[in-house]
CSV table of C-alpha atoms in Angstrom, one decimal:
chain,number,residue,atom,x,y,z
A,53,MET,CA,38.4,-2.0,-34.8
A,54,ASN,CA,36.6,-5.7,-34.3
A,55,ASN,CA,33.3,-6.4,-32.7
A,56,SER,CA,34.8,-7.1,-29.6
A,57,SER,CA,35.9,-3.6,-28.8
A,58,LYS,CA,32.8,-1.9,-30.0
A,59,GLN,CA,30.9,0.0,-27.1
A,60,PRO,CA,27.5,-1.9,-26.6
A,61,ALA,CA,24.5,0.2,-28.6
A,62,ALA,CA,22.3,2.2,-26.4
A,63,ALA,CA,19.6,0.1,-27.0
A,64,ASP,CA,20.9,-3.0,-25.7
A,65,ILE,CA,21.8,-1.2,-22.4
A,66,GLU,CA,18.6,0.2,-22.0
A,67,ARG,CA,17.1,-3.3,-22.3
A,68,VAL,CA,19.2,-4.7,-19.8
A,69,LEU,CA,18.7,-1.7,-17.5
A,70,ARG,CA,14.8,-2.6,-18.1
A,71,ALA,CA,14.9,-6.1,-17.5
A,72,ASN,CA,16.8,-5.5,-14.1
A,73,CYS,CA,14.5,-3.2,-12.9
A,74,LEU,CA,11.7,-5.9,-13.5
A,75,GLU,CA,13.7,-8.4,-11.5
A,76,ILE,CA,14.8,-6.2,-8.5
A,77,PHE,CA,11.0,-5.1,-8.4
A,78,GLN,CA,9.8,-8.6,-8.1
A,79,ALA,CA,12.0,-9.2,-5.3
A,80,GLY,CA,11.0,-6.4,-3.4
A,81,VAL,CA,7.0,-8.4,-4.3
A,82,GLU,CA,8.5,-11.5,-3.3
A,83,ALA,CA,9.6,-10.4,0.0
A,84,ALA,CA,6.3,-9.3,0.7
A,85,ASP,CA,4.5,-12.7,0.0
A,86,PRO,CA,1.5,-12.8,2.6
A,87,GLY,CA,1.5,-17.0,2.9
A,88,ARG,CA,5.3,-16.8,4.2
A,89,ALA,CA,4.5,-14.2,6.4
A,90,VAL,CA,1.8,-16.4,8.3
A,91,ASN,CA,3.8,-19.7,8.0
A,92,ARG,CA,6.7,-17.4,9.5
A,93,CYS,CA,4.7,-16.6,12.9
A,94,LEU,CA,2.3,-19.2,13.3
A,95,SER,CA,2.3,-22.9,14.2
A,96,TYR,CA,0.3,-25.5,16.1
A,97,SER,CA,1.7,-28.2,18.5
A,98,GLY,CA,0.5,-29.7,21.7
A,99,GLY,CA,-2.9,-28.9,21.4
A,100,GLN,CA,-1.7,-25.0,21.1
A,101,LEU,CA,-2.2,-22.8,18.9
A,102,ASN,CA,1.6,-20.9,19.0
A,103,ILE,CA,1.9,-17.0,17.6
A,104,ALA,CA,5.0,-15.1,17.4
A,105,GLN,CA,4.8,-11.4,18.7
A,106,GLU,CA,8.4,-10.2,18.9
A,107,PRO,CA,9.7,-8.8,21.2
A,108,LEU,CA,7.3,-10.2,23.3
A,109,ALA,CA,7.0,-14.2,24.0
A,110,PRO,CA,4.7,-15.9,21.9
A,111,ARG,CA,1.5,-16.1,22.3
A,112,SER,CA,-0.3,-19.7,22.9
A,113,GLY,CA,-3.6,-20.9,23.8
A,114,SER,CA,-6.3,-23.9,24.0
A,115,TRP,CA,-9.0,-21.9,22.5
A,116,SER,CA,-12.3,-23.7,22.2
A,117,ALA,CA,-12.8,-22.3,18.5
A,118,ILE,CA,-10.9,-20.1,16.3
A,119,HIS,CA,-12.8,-17.6,14.0
A,120,VAL,CA,-10.7,-16.3,10.7
A,121,ILE,CA,-11.6,-12.5,9.6
A,122,ALA,CA,-9.4,-11.8,7.0
A,123,PHE,CA,-9.6,-8.3,4.8
A,124,GLY,CA,-7.6,-6.6,2.3
A,125,LYS,CA,-6.0,-7.3,-0.6
A,126,ALA,CA,-3.8,-10.1,0.6
A,127,ALA,CA,-6.7,-11.7,2.8
A,128,CYS,CA,-7.0,-14.8,0.7
A,129,ALA,CA,-3.3,-15.5,0.5
A,130,MET,CA,-3.2,-15.1,4.5
A,131,ALA,CA,-6.3,-17.0,5.5
A,132,GLU,CA,-5.2,-19.8,3.3
A,133,ALA,CA,-1.7,-20.2,5.5
A,134,ALA,CA,-3.5,-20.0,8.3
A,135,ARG,CA,-5.9,-22.4,7.5
A,136,LYS,CA,-3.4,-25.3,6.7
A,137,ILE,CA,-1.8,-24.4,10.0
A,138,ILE,CA,-4.8,-24.3,12.5
A,139,PRO,CA,-6.5,-28.0,12.8
A,140,GLU,CA,-9.8,-27.8,11.0
A,141,ALA,CA,-11.5,-29.0,13.9
A,142,LEU,CA,-11.0,-25.8,15.9
A,143,LEU,CA,-11.7,-23.9,12.9
A,144,SER,CA,-15.4,-22.0,13.3
A,145,ASN,CA,-17.9,-22.4,10.1
A,146,ASN,CA,-18.3,-18.8,10.4
A,147,GLY,CA,-14.7,-17.3,8.8
A,148,VAL,CA,-14.6,-14.5,6.3
A,149,ILE,CA,-12.5,-13.0,3.7
A,150,VAL,CA,-12.8,-9.5,2.5
A,151,THR,CA,-10.9,-8.7,-0.7
A,152,ASN,CA,-11.0,-7.0,-4.0
A,153,ALA,CA,-12.3,-8.9,-7.0
A,154,GLU,CA,-8.6,-9.1,-8.7
A,155,ASN,CA,-7.0,-10.9,-5.6
A,156,ALA,CA,-10.0,-13.2,-5.0
A,157,VAL,CA,-9.5,-17.3,-4.9
A,158,SER,CA,-11.4,-19.6,-3.3
A,159,VAL,CA,-10.2,-21.0,0.5
A,160,PRO,CA,-11.7,-24.1,1.7
A,161,GLY,CA,-13.9,-24.0,4.6
A,162,ILE,CA,-13.9,-19.9,4.6
A,163,LYS,CA,-16.4,-17.5,3.1
A,164,VAL,CA,-14.5,-15.4,0.1
A,165,LEU,CA,-16.3,-12.0,-0.2
A,166,THR,CA,-15.3,-9.1,-2.9
A,167,ALA,CA,-15.2,-5.6,-2.3
A,168,SER,CA,-14.4,-2.4,-4.3
A,169,HIS,CA,-11.3,-0.8,-3.8
A,170,PRO,CA,-10.0,2.3,-3.2
A,171,LEU,CA,-13.8,3.6,-3.1
A,172,PRO,CA,-16.2,1.5,-0.7
A,173,ASP,CA,-19.3,0.1,-2.4
A,174,ALA,CA,-22.2,-2.0,-0.9
A,175,ALA,CA,-20.9,-5.3,-1.1
A,176,GLY,CA,-18.2,-4.2,1.4
A,177,PHE,CA,-20.9,-2.7,3.5
A,178,SER,CA,-22.6,-6.0,3.9
A,179,ALA,CA,-19.2,-7.9,4.4
A,180,ALA,CA,-18.1,-5.3,7.7
A,181,ARG,CA,-21.8,-6.3,8.8
A,182,GLN,CA,-20.7,-10.0,8.4
A,183,ILE,CA,-17.6,-9.4,10.5
A,184,ALA,CA,-19.0,-7.5,13.2
A,185,ASP,CA,-21.5,-10.2,13.8
A,186,ILE,CA,-18.8,-12.8,14.0
A,187,ALA,CA,-17.1,-10.7,16.8
A,188,ARG,CA,-20.2,-10.0,18.6
A,189,GLN,CA,-20.6,-13.4,18.6
A,190,ALA,CA,-17.4,-14.7,19.6
A,191,ARG,CA,-17.2,-16.4,23.4
A,192,ALA,CA,-14.5,-15.7,25.8
A,193,ASP,CA,-13.0,-19.2,25.4
A,194,GLU,CA,-12.5,-18.6,21.7
A,195,LEU,CA,-9.9,-16.6,19.6
A,196,LEU,CA,-10.6,-14.3,16.9
A,197,LEU,CA,-7.6,-14.6,14.4
A,198,VAL,CA,-7.9,-11.6,12.3
A,199,LEU,CA,-5.4,-11.0,9.5
A,200,VAL,CA,-5.0,-7.5,8.3
A,201,SER,CA,-3.2,-6.5,4.9
A,202,GLY,CA,-3.4,-3.0,2.8
A,203,GLY,CA,-6.7,-2.2,1.3
A,204,GLY,CA,-8.7,-3.3,4.3
A,205,SER,CA,-9.8,0.2,5.2
A,206,ALA,CA,-11.9,0.7,2.1
A,207,LEU,CA,-13.2,-2.9,1.4
A,208,ILE,CA,-14.8,-3.1,4.9
A,209,PRO,CA,-16.9,-0.1,5.5
A,210,PHE,CA,-19.5,0.3,8.3
A,211,PRO,CA,-20.7,3.9,8.8
A,212,VAL,CA,-21.5,5.1,12.0
A,213,GLU,CA,-25.2,5.6,12.4
A,214,GLY,CA,-26.3,8.8,10.8
A,215,VAL,CA,-24.0,8.7,7.9
A,216,SER,CA,-25.0,7.0,4.9
A,217,LEU,CA,-22.4,4.8,2.9
A,218,GLU,CA,-23.1,7.3,0.3
A,219,GLN,CA,-21.9,10.0,2.3
A,220,LYS,CA,-18.7,8.0,3.5
A,221,ILE,CA,-17.9,7.4,-0.3
A,222,LYS,CA,-18.1,10.9,-1.3
A,223,THR,CA,-15.9,12.0,1.8
A,224,THR,CA,-13.2,9.5,0.8
A,225,ASP,CA,-13.1,10.6,-3.0
A,226,LEU,CA,-12.6,14.3,-2.0
A,227,LEU,CA,-10.1,13.4,0.5
A,228,LEU,CA,-8.1,11.4,-2.1
A,229,ALA,CA,-8.4,13.9,-4.4
A,230,SER,CA,-7.0,16.4,-2.4
A,231,GLY,CA,-3.5,15.3,-1.9
A,232,ALA,CA,-4.6,14.2,1.6
A,233,THR,CA,-2.0,11.2,3.3
A,234,ILE,CA,-2.9,8.0,3.8
A,235,ASN,CA,-2.4,8.8,7.7
A,236,GLU,CA,-4.8,11.7,7.3
A,237,ILE,CA,-7.5,9.7,5.3
A,238,ASN,CA,-7.8,7.1,7.7
A,239,CYS,CA,-8.2,9.1,11.2
A,240,VAL,CA,-11.5,10.7,9.0
A,241,ARG,CA,-12.1,7.3,8.3
A,242,LYS,CA,-11.9,6.3,12.0
A,243,HIS,CA,-14.0,8.4,13.2
A,244,LEU,CA,-16.7,7.7,10.7
A,245,SER,CA,-16.6,4.2,11.2
A,246,GLN,CA,-18.0,1.4,13.6
A,247,LEU,CA,-15.2,-0.9,12.8
A,248,LYS,CA,-12.0,1.2,12.4
A,249,GLY,CA,-10.2,3.1,14.8
A,250,GLY,CA,-10.1,-0.1,17.4
A,251,GLY,CA,-14.0,-0.5,16.4
A,252,LEU,CA,-13.6,-4.3,16.0
A,253,ALA,CA,-11.6,-5.0,19.2
A,254,ARG,CA,-14.5,-3.2,20.9
A,255,PHE,CA,-17.2,-5.7,19.4
A,256,ALA,CA,-14.9,-8.6,20.0
A,257,ALA,CA,-14.4,-8.0,23.6
A,258,PRO,CA,-14.4,-10.3,26.1
A,259,ALA,CA,-13.3,-13.2,23.6
A,260,ASP,CA,-9.2,-13.3,22.8
A,261,LEU,CA,-8.0,-11.4,19.7
A,262,HIS,CA,-5.2,-11.4,18.0
A,263,ALA,CA,-4.3,-9.8,14.5
A,264,LEU,CA,-1.2,-10.5,12.2
A,265,ILE,CA,-0.9,-7.4,10.4
A,266,LEU,CA,0.7,-6.8,6.7
A,267,SER,CA,1.5,-2.9,6.9
A,268,ASP,CA,1.0,-1.0,3.5
A,269,VAL,CA,2.0,2.0,5.7
A,270,LEU,CA,5.1,3.8,6.3
A,271,GLY,CA,6.5,3.7,9.8
A,272,ASP,CA,4.3,0.7,10.0
A,273,ASP,CA,1.9,2.8,12.2
A,274,LEU,CA,-0.5,0.1,13.6
A,275,SER,CA,-3.1,2.3,14.1
A,276,VAL,CA,-3.4,3.8,10.5
A,277,ILE,CA,-2.9,0.4,9.0
A,278,ALA,CA,-6.3,-0.6,7.7
A,279,SER,CA,-7.5,2.4,9.9
A,280,GLY,CA,-6.5,-0.1,13.0
A,281,PRO,CA,-9.8,-2.0,13.6
A,282,THR,CA,-8.1,-4.1,16.0
A,283,VAL,CA,-5.6,-1.4,18.3
A,284,PRO,CA,-6.2,1.7,20.0
A,285,ASP,CA,-6.8,4.7,18.1
A,286,PRO,CA,-4.9,8.2,19.5
A,287,SER,CA,-6.6,10.3,17.0
A,288,THR,CA,-9.3,12.3,17.6
A,289,TYR,CA,-12.6,13.9,16.1
A,290,GLN,CA,-11.1,17.5,16.3
A,291,ASP,CA,-7.9,16.1,14.2
A,292,ALA,CA,-10.2,14.8,11.8
A,293,LEU,CA,-11.9,18.1,11.3
A,294,ALA,CA,-8.6,19.9,11.5
A,295,ILE,CA,-7.7,17.4,8.4
A,296,LEU,CA,-10.6,18.5,6.5
A,297,GLU,CA,-9.9,22.4,7.2
A,298,ASN,CA,-6.3,22.3,5.8
A,299,ARG,CA,-7.1,20.0,2.9
A,300,GLY,CA,-9.7,23.0,1.9
A,301,ILE,CA,-12.6,20.4,1.6
A,302,ARG,CA,-14.9,20.7,4.5
A,303,HIS,CA,-17.1,23.0,3.1
A,304,ASN,CA,-18.1,20.7,0.2
A,305,LEU,CA,-18.6,17.4,2.6
A,306,PRO,CA,-22.3,16.2,3.2
A,307,LEU,CA,-23.6,17.9,6.0
A,308,ALA,CA,-24.1,14.3,7.8
A,309,VAL,CA,-20.5,13.7,8.2
A,310,ILE,CA,-20.0,17.5,9.5
A,311,ALA,CA,-22.3,17.2,12.1
A,312,HIS,CA,-21.3,13.5,13.3
A,313,LEU,CA,-17.4,14.9,13.5
A,314,GLN,CA,-18.4,18.1,15.2
A,315,ALA,CA,-20.5,16.2,17.6
A,316,GLY,CA,-17.9,13.9,18.7
A,317,ALA,CA,-15.5,16.8,19.1
A,318,GLN,CA,-17.8,18.3,21.7
A,319,GLY,CA,-17.9,15.1,23.2
A,320,HIS,CA,-21.6,14.3,22.4
A,321,THR,CA,-20.8,10.8,20.8
A,322,THR,CA,-18.3,8.2,21.8
A,323,GLU,CA,-14.7,8.7,21.2
A,324,THR,CA,-12.6,5.9,19.3
A,325,PRO,CA,-11.1,3.7,22.0
A,326,LYS,CA,-7.6,4.9,23.3
A,327,PRO,CA,-4.6,3.4,24.4
A,328,GLY,CA,-5.0,1.8,27.8
A,329,ASP,CA,-9.0,1.0,27.4
A,330,PRO,CA,-9.7,-2.5,28.9
A,331,ILE,CA,-11.1,-3.9,25.6
A,332,PHE,CA,-7.5,-4.0,24.6
A,333,LEU,CA,-6.6,-6.6,27.8
A,334,ASN,CA,-7.3,-9.9,25.6
A,335,SER,CA,-5.9,-8.2,22.1
A,336,GLY,CA,-2.8,-8.9,20.7
A,337,HIS,CA,-0.7,-8.2,17.3
A,338,THR,CA,2.3,-9.3,15.3
A,339,LEU,CA,3.7,-7.2,12.2
A,340,ILE,CA,4.5,-9.8,9.7
A,341,GLY,CA,5.4,-7.9,6.6
A,342,SER,CA,6.2,-4.2,5.5
A,343,ASN,CA,7.3,-1.9,2.8
A,344,ALA,CA,10.9,-1.9,4.9
A,345,ILE,CA,11.6,-5.6,4.2
A,346,SER,CA,10.8,-5.4,0.5
A,347,VAL,CA,13.3,-2.4,0.4
A,348,ASN,CA,15.7,-4.4,2.0
A,349,ALA,CA,14.6,-7.4,-0.5
A,350,ILE,CA,15.3,-5.2,-3.6
A,351,HIS,CA,18.5,-3.8,-2.0
A,352,LEU,CA,20.1,-7.1,-2.0
A,353,LYS,CA,18.5,-8.2,-5.4
A,354,ALA,CA,20.2,-4.9,-6.8
A,355,GLN,CA,23.9,-6.0,-5.2
A,356,ASN,CA,23.8,-9.8,-6.4
A,357,LEU,CA,22.8,-8.3,-10.2
A,358,GLY,CA,26.3,-6.4,-9.6
A,359,TYR,CA,24.7,-2.8,-8.8
A,360,ASP,CA,26.3,-0.5,-6.3
A,361,SER,CA,23.3,-0.3,-4.4
A,362,ARG,CA,22.4,3.1,-2.5
A,363,GLN,CA,19.3,3.5,-0.3
A,364,TYR,CA,17.6,7.1,-1.5
A,365,SER,CA,14.8,6.7,1.0
A,366,THR,CA,12.4,4.0,3.4
A,367,HIS,CA,10.2,6.7,4.0
A,368,LEU,CA,9.6,8.2,0.4
A,369,CYS,CA,6.5,10.6,0.4
A,370,GLY,CA,5.3,13.8,-0.8
A,371,GLU,CA,3.8,15.5,-3.9
A,372,ALA,CA,4.8,12.7,-6.8
A,373,ARG,CA,5.9,15.2,-8.9
A,374,SER,CA,8.1,17.1,-6.4
A,375,VAL,CA,9.7,13.8,-5.4
A,376,ALA,CA,10.6,12.9,-9.1
A,377,GLU,CA,12.1,16.2,-9.4
A,378,ASP,CA,14.1,15.7,-6.3
A,379,LEU,CA,15.5,12.2,-7.5
A,380,VAL,CA,16.5,13.6,-10.7
A,381,ALA,CA,18.6,16.2,-9.1
A,382,TYR,CA,20.2,13.2,-6.9
A,383,ALA,CA,20.7,11.6,-10.0
A,384,LYS,CA,22.4,14.1,-11.7
A,385,GLN,CA,24.8,14.5,-8.5
A,386,LEU,CA,26.0,11.1,-9.0
A,387,GLN,CA,26.6,11.2,-12.6
A,388,SER,CA,28.8,14.8,-11.7
A,389,THR,CA,31.1,12.3,-9.6
A,390,LYS,CA,32.2,10.4,-12.9
A,391,LEU,CA,30.7,6.8,-12.2
A,392,THR,CA,32.6,3.7,-12.9
A,393,GLN,CA,30.1,1.0,-11.8
A,394,PRO,CA,26.2,0.7,-12.4
A,395,ILE,CA,24.2,2.6,-9.7
A,396,ALA,CA,20.9,1.6,-8.1
A,397,VAL,CA,19.1,4.1,-6.4
A,398,LEU,CA,16.7,2.6,-4.3
A,399,ALA,CA,13.2,4.1,-2.4
A,400,GLY,CA,10.3,2.8,-0.8
A,401,GLY,CA,7.0,4.6,0.3
A,402,GLU,CA,4.0,6.2,-0.3
A,403,THR,CA,3.7,9.4,-2.4
A,404,THR,CA,0.5,11.7,-2.9
A,405,VAL,CA,-1.2,13.4,-6.1
A,406,THR,CA,-3.2,16.2,-5.5
A,407,VAL,CA,-5.7,16.1,-8.6
A,408,THR,CA,-6.6,19.0,-10.8
A,409,GLY,CA,-6.7,17.6,-13.9
A,410,LYS,CA,-9.2,14.9,-15.4
A,411,GLY,CA,-6.8,12.3,-16.6
A,412,LYS,CA,-6.5,8.9,-15.7
A,413,GLY,CA,-3.3,7.4,-13.7
A,414,GLY,CA,-2.2,6.7,-10.3
A,415,ARG,CA,0.6,8.0,-8.0
A,416,ASN,CA,3.3,5.6,-9.4
A,417,GLN,CA,2.6,6.3,-12.9
A,418,GLU,CA,2.4,10.1,-12.2
A,419,MET,CA,6.0,9.8,-10.6
A,420,ALA,CA,7.3,8.0,-13.8
A,421,LEU,CA,6.0,10.4,-16.3
A,422,ALA,CA,7.4,13.1,-13.7
A,423,PHE,CA,10.9,11.7,-13.8
A,424,ALA,CA,11.0,11.3,-17.9
A,425,CYS,CA,9.6,15.2,-18.0
A,426,ALA,CA,12.3,16.4,-15.0
A,427,ALA,CA,15.0,14.3,-17.0
A,428,GLU,CA,14.6,16.2,-19.9
A,429,GLN,CA,14.1,19.6,-18.3
A,430,GLN,CA,17.7,19.0,-16.2
A,431,HIS,CA,19.4,17.4,-18.8
A,432,LEU,CA,20.2,14.4,-17.3
A,433,GLY,CA,22.4,12.6,-19.3
A,434,GLY,CA,23.7,8.8,-20.0
A,435,HIS,CA,22.0,5.9,-19.8
A,436,TRP,CA,19.1,5.0,-16.9
A,437,THR,CA,15.6,3.3,-16.4
A,438,PHE,CA,13.5,4.4,-13.6
A,439,LEU,CA,10.7,2.4,-12.0
A,440,SER,CA,7.9,3.2,-9.6
A,441,GLY,CA,5.7,0.4,-8.7
A,442,GLY,CA,2.8,-0.2,-6.3
A,443,THR,CA,3.4,-3.9,-4.6
A,444,ASP,CA,-0.3,-4.6,-5.3
A,445,GLY,CA,0.0,-4.5,-8.7
A,446,ARG,CA,-2.8,-2.0,-8.9
A,447,ASP,CA,-1.6,1.9,-9.3
A,448,GLY,CA,-4.9,3.8,-8.5
A,449,PRO,CA,-8.0,2.8,-10.2
A,450,THR,CA,-6.4,1.5,-13.3
A,451,ASP,CA,-4.7,-1.9,-14.3
A,452,ALA,CA,-1.3,-0.9,-14.0
A,453,ALA,CA,1.1,-1.1,-11.0
A,454,GLY,CA,2.8,2.1,-12.2
A,455,GLY,CA,5.3,3.3,-14.8
A,456,MET,CA,8.8,2.5,-16.1
A,457,VAL,CA,10.6,5.1,-18.0
A,458,ASN,CA,14.2,5.9,-20.0
A,459,PRO,CA,15.8,8.6,-21.8
A,460,ASP,CA,13.8,7.8,-24.8
A,461,SER,CA,10.1,7.8,-23.5
A,462,LEU,CA,9.1,11.2,-24.3
A,463,GLY,CA,10.7,10.8,-27.5
A,464,ARG,CA,8.0,7.5,-28.1
A,465,MET,CA,5.2,9.7,-26.6
A,466,ARG,CA,5.9,12.5,-29.2
A,467,LYS,CA,6.1,10.1,-31.9
A,468,SER,CA,2.8,8.7,-31.3
A,469,GLY,CA,1.2,12.7,-31.1
A,470,ILE,CA,1.4,13.0,-27.5
A,471,ASP,CA,2.5,16.2,-25.6
A,472,PRO,CA,3.7,14.6,-22.4
A,473,TYR,CA,3.9,18.0,-20.2
A,474,ALA,CA,0.1,18.3,-21.1
A,475,LEU,CA,-0.6,15.1,-20.1
A,476,LEU,CA,1.1,15.4,-16.8
A,477,HIS,CA,-0.4,18.6,-15.9
A,478,ASP,CA,-3.9,16.7,-16.9
A,479,ASN,CA,-2.9,13.9,-14.3
A,480,ASN,CA,-3.2,11.5,-17.4
A,481,ALA,CA,0.2,9.6,-16.9
A,482,TYR,CA,-1.6,6.6,-17.9
A,483,ASN,CA,-2.4,7.7,-21.2
A,484,ALA,CA,1.0,9.2,-21.7
A,485,LEU,CA,2.8,5.6,-20.5
A,486,ILE,CA,0.5,3.6,-23.2
A,487,ALA,CA,1.7,5.4,-25.5
A,488,SER,CA,5.6,5.3,-25.1
A,489,ASN,CA,4.8,1.4,-24.2
A,490,ASP,CA,6.3,2.0,-20.4
A,491,LEU,CA,3.2,1.0,-18.2
A,492,LEU,CA,4.1,-1.4,-15.8
A,493,ILE,CA,1.8,-4.3,-15.9
A,494,THR,CA,1.9,-7.0,-13.4
A,495,GLY,CA,-1.5,-7.9,-12.4
A,496,ALA,CA,-2.9,-8.5,-8.7
A,497,THR,CA,0.3,-9.7,-6.8
A,498,GLY,CA,-1.6,-11.1,-3.8
A,499,THR,CA,0.3,-8.4,-1.3
A,500,ASN,CA,0.5,-4.9,-0.4
A,501,VAL,CA,3.1,-3.1,1.4
A,502,ALA,CA,3.1,0.8,-0.5
A,503,ASP,CA,5.4,1.5,-3.4
A,504,LEU,CA,8.8,0.7,-4.4
A,505,GLN,CA,11.4,3.0,-6.6
A,506,ILE,CA,14.0,1.8,-8.4
A,507,LEU,CA,16.5,4.2,-10.8
A,508,LEU,CA,19.4,2.3,-12.4
A,509,ILE,CA,22.3,4.1,-13.9
A,510,GLN,CA,24.9,2.7,-16.2
A,511,PRO,CA,28.0,4.4,-16.7
A,512,GLU,CA,28.8,5.2,-20.4
A,513,THR,CA,32.0,3.7,-20.2
A,514,ASN,CA,30.8,0.3,-18.9
A,515,THR,CA,29.4,-2.6,-20.5
A,516,PRO,CA,25.9,-3.6,-19.4
A,517,ILE,CA,25.6,-6.2,-16.6
């Protein structure tokens, strides 16, 4: 038998699958490029700034001054794009950008501040007060251009009177550890904040306000993205209390937090502004990027690489471990059909992790490790590679975007003296994946549209793509 008739080595197939996973993931990140997104909807001509707001007609105006406020992981890139479009003479000298340290870059003419994520800190509190001051001082003939991206909720904490920053941090920490969804976390945050849940719009009225929003939330609910500082909030104090009760953390929260929420539920504290509130008469918004757009991009990239692309979910949610087990079962079902073409199973969303251990990791790392474990337990055969990664390049409090595993991952862990199941039980996916060289390290990407999942399956009879 000559070399040309030999089947490709397993290592060669896994190497190609790994490279293709990375290439597909990068296509999803690039589709959420914040600068390009701003350029698509903002223009200046004839003495007017024009803002696309589909399906409505573009919003145009000859404002006497434009105040740029940007917060979130994509804040610098969004502000830089806006700065290049808006004439320098119109830009006020009090613009401010708030982002995390990894994504901070200098933007001429606009102050750049850094704060902590996912837990808020004193630097974010100071930045939030500066944003509130800018909004309060804006005049009726001026525009507050607000650039919103993922992570904005934690970056600009502005607790209500009677609740300290430390008490709000503890509340956020307990919510994160309880497995609460982003919608649930933000509902509570909005009712403990002066900026969130329409609070920024309240400060800005009667000045004009328009928000360009890069969504990191499934379904693109504008009241949830960065806790909806510029849009009406349909949730209530009673909703916030119910979430704390359902997640079993109400009795562990600071008394001042519970007292404030109870006062609100009883009508003793002003609710967040609701749909129809007149403070929103001069406010508008444009959704400029989302997870769905990135999922579409990875679908096209996988097809271009020669894969039969299957959309598993555009709303992937639930416990990361359970989602991984279901995905393995789906892969086994596909393999039972005697595949003749390489398959790409693609998803986007945001899972959760209920933390019971003391390990290190994030939801994407946990899903990758759980997938590898479930693949072994369910006897998923053949050649496959699975990637789960955050488009922001940061998964939980780690330097990794997520993880990428294959059939040999558990063997590499065990060879390093690691018990993968024990580490999964301890929520210690980071150390398991670092032992098998399966961490997905991208660095900060400057954007954030939730997570992407990519499963590539190569039929054993096929040569690698």
